[in-house]
Coordinates of C-alpha atoms in Angstrom, one line a residue:
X190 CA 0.0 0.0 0.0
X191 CA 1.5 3.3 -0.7
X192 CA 0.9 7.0 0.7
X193 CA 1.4 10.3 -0.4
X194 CA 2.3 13.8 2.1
X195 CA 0.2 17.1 1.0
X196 CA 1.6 19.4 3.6
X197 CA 1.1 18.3 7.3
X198 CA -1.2 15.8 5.9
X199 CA -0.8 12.1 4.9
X200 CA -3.3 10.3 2.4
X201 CA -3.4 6.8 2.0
X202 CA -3.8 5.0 -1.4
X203 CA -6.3 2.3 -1.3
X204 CA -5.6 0.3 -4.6
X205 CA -8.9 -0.8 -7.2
X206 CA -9.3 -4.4 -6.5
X207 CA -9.5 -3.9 -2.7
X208 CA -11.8 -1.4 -3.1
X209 CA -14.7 -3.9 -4.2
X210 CA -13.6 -6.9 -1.9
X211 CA -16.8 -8.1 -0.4
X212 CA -18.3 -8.1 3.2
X213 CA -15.8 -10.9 4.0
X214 CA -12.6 -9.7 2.8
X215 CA -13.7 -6.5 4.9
X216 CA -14.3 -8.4 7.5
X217 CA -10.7 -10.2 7.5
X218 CA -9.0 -7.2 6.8
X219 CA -10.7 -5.3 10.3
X220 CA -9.6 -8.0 12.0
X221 CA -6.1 -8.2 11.2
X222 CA -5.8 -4.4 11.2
X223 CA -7.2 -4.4 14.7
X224 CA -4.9 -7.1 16.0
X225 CA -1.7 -5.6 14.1
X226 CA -3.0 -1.9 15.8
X227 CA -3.5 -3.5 19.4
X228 CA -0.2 -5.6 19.1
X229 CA 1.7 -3.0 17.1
X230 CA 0.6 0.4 18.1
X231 CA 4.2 1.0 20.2
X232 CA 6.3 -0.1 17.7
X233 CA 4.2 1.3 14.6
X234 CA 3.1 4.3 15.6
X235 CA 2.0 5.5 12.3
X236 CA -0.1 2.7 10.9
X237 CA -2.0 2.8 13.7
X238 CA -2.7 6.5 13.3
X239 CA -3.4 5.5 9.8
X240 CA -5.5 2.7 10.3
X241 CA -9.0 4.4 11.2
X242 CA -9.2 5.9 8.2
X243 CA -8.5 3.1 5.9
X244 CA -11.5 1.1 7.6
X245 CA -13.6 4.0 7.6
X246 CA -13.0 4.2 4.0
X247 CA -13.5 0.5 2.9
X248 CA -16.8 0.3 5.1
X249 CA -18.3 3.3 2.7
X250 CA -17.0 1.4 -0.2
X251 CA -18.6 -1.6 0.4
X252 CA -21.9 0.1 2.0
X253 CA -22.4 1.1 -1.6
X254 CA -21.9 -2.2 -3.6
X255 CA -24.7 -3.1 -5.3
X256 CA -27.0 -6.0 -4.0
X257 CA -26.4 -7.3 -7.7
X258 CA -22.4 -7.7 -6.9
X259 CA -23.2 -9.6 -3.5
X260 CA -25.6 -12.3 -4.6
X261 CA -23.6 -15.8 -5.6
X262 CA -23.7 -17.9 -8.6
X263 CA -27.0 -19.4 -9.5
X264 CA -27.1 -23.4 -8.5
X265 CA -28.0 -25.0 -11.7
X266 CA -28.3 -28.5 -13.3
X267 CA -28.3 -29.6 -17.3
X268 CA -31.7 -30.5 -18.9
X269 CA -30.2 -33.8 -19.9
X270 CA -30.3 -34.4 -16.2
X271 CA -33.7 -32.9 -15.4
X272 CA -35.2 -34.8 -18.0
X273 CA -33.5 -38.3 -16.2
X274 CA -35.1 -37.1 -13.4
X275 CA -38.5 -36.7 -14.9
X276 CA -38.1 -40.3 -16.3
X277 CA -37.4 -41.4 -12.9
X278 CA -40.2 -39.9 -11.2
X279 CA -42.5 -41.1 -13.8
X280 CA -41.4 -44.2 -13.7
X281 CA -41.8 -44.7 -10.0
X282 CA -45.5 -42.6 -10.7
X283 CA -46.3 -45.8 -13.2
X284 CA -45.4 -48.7 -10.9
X285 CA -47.1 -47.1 -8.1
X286 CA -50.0 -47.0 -10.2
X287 CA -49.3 -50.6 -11.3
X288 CA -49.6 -51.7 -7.6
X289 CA -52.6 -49.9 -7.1
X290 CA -54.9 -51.5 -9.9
X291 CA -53.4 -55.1 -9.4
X292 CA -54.4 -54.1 -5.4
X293 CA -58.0 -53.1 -6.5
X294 CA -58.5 -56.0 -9.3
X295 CA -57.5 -58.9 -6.6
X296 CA -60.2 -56.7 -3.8
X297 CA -62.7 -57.0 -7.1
X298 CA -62.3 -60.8 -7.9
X299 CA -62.2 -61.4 -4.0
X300 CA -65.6 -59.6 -3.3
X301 CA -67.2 -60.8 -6.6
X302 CA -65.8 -64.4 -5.8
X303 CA -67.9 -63.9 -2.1
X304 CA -71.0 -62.5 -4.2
X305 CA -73.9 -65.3 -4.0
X306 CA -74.9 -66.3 -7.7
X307 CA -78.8 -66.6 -6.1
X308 CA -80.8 -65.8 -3.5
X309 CA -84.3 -66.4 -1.8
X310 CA -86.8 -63.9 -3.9
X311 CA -88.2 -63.2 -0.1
X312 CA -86.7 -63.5 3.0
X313 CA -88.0 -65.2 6.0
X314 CA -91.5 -65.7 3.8
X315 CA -94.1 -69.0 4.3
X316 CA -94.5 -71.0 1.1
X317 CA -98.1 -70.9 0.8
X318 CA -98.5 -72.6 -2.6
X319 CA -96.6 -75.4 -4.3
X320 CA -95.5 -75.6 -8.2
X321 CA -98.5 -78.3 -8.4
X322 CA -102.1 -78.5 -9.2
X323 CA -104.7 -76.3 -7.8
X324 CA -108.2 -75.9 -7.2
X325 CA -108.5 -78.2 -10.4
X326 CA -105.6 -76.2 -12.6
X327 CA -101.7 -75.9 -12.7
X328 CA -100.5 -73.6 -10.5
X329 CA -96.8 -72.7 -12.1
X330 CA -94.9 -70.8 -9.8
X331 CA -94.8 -71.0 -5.7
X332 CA -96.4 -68.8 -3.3
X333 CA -94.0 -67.0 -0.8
X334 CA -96.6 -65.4 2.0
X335 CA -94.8 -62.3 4.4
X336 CA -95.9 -58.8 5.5
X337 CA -97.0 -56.5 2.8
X338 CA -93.9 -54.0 1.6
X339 CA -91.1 -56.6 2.4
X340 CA -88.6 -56.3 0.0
X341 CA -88.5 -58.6 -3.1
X342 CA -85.3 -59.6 -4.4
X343 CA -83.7 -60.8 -7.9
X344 CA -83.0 -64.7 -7.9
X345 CA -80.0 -64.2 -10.2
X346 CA -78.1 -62.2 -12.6
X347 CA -79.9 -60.4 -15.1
X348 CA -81.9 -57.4 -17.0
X349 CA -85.2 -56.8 -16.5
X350 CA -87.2 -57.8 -19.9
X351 CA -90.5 -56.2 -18.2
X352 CA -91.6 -54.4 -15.5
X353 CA -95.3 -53.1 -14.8
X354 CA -99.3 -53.9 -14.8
X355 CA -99.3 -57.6 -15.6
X356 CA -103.0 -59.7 -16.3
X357 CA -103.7 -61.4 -12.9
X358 CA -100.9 -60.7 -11.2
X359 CA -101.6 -57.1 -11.0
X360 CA -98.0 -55.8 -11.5
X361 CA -95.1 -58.6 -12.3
X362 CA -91.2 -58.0 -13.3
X363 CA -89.6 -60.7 -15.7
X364 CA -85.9 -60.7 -15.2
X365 CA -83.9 -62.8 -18.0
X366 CA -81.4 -64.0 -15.8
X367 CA -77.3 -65.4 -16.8
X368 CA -78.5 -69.0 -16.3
X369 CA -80.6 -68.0 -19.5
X370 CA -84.1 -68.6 -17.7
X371 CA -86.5 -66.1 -17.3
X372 CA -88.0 -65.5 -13.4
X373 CA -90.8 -63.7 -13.0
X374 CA -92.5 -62.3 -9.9
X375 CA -96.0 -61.1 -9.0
X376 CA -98.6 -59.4 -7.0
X377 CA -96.2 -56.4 -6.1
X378 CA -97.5 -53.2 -4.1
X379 CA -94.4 -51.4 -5.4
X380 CA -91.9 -52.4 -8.9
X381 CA -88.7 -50.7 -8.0
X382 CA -86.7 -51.1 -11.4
X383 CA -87.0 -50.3 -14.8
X384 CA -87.0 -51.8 -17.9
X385 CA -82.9 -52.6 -19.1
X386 CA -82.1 -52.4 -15.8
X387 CA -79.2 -54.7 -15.0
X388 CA -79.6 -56.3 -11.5
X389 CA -77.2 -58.5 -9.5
X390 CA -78.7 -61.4 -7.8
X391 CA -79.8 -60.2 -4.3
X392 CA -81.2 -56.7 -5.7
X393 CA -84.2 -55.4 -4.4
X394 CA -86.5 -54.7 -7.4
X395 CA -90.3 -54.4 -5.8
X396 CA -92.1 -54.6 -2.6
X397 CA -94.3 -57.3 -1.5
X398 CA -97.8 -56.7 -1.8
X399 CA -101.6 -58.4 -2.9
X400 CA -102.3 -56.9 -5.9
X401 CA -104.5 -59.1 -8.8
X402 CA -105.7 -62.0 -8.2
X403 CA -104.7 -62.3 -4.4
X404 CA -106.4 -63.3 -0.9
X405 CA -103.6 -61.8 0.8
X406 CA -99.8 -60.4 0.4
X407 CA -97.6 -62.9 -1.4
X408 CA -94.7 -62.9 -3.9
X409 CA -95.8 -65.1 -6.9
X410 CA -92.6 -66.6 -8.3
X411 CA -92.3 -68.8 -11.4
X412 CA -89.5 -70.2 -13.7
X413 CA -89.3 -69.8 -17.5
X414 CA -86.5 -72.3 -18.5
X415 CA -84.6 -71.0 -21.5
X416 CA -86.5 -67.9 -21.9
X417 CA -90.0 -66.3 -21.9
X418 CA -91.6 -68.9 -23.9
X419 CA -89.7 -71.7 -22.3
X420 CA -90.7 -74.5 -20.2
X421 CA -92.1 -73.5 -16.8
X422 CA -90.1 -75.4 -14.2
X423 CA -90.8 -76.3 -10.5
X424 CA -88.8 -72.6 -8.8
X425 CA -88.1 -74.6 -5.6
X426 CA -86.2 -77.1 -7.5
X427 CA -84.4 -74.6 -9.5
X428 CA -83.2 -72.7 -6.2
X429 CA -82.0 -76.3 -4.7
X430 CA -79.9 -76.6 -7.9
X431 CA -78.2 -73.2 -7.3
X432 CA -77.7 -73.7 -3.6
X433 CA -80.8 -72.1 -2.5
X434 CA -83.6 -73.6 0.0
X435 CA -86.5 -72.3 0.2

């Protein structure tokens, strides 16, 4: 560092670069200037006479640095290795998604596996008539006597092929089940599907009641084997054969 004497005065040259050293340089230099002025002050009397005006002048200096000049270099990365990192994360997005459907197509299978393939059209009802001759005539279906508005249930499978005011029975539903038979059930107070509805077997689609040709609330159920026009079949036996006991 060098000086210069203008009469009883002595000015002290403070080169370029350490004009715009930064906060930490600063901060080095006061130290070392404070330690060199405490240790040194007997046997440098002048540079520690000098001294206070040096640090006042680098602490205006660097006052006045733009924040610009203090912020440091930007942390960066290449797109070759963003776009690795996007395969990875989609990746690991894909077999997370993997797990998930294989998780929800074995809880599928398992509940549709546990699903009964037919029920009792009626719970808890009193067969009241048998798929047998009556009063001088066939009677084909069975009689299923319980309180009026108990729920009515599908025996299988299937779409509804009808669904309303019926001759005799009032109101029926024919359901074309996946065995390929056609159930039908009658004397409902209340049809609760529609047409083209598809119904899983344990669906309630009406509500008990003694409408038609009655003498009291009953479910009429019958049997069309192969379709609407096939053979009428014995609905008791037909329920035995899927596992069902009335």
């Amino acid at each position: 560092m060098g000086s210069r004497h203008v009469g009883s005065t002595t000015e002290v040259a403070v080169p370029s670069g350490l004009r715009r050293r930064r906060p930490a340089a600063l901060l080095c230099a006061l130290v070392v200037g404070g330690v060199v002025a405490l240790l040194g002050s007997q046997a440098l009397p002048s540079a520690g006479a000098e001294q206070p005006a040096l640090v006042a002048e680098l602490a205006a200096h660097d006052a006045a640095l733009s924040d610009e000049e203090l912020v440091l270099p930007q942390a960066a990365i290449s797109e070759v290795e963003a776009h690795a990192r996007l395969e990875q994360v989609a990746a690991a997005r894909a077999e997370r998604q993997a797990a998930a459907d294989a998780a929800a197509a074995a809880a599928a299978a398992a509940a549709e596996a546990a699903r009964p393939k037919a029920v009792l059209p009626v719970n808890g009802a009193r067969m009241t008539t048998c798929f047998c001759m009556r009063w001088g005539t066939m009677h084909w279906g069975v009689d299923l006597a319980a309180p009026m508005l108990t729920p009515e249930y599908a025996a299988e499978d299937g779409v509804v092929l009808r669904a309303g005011a019926a001759s005799g029975y009032g109101q029926a539903v024919y359901i074309l089940g996946v065995s390929g038979d056609v159930t039908v059930y009658g004397h409902m107070e209340k049809i609760e599907v529609e047409v083209g509805d598809v119904v899983e077997a344990g669906d309630e689609i009406a509500r008990l009641g003694s409408r038609g040709q009655s003498t009291g609330p009953h479910l009429h159920f019958e049997v069309h084997s192969g379709g609407m026009d096939g053979k009428r079949v014995d609905p008791v036996k037909w329920l035995r054969a899927k596992g069902v006991d009335i």
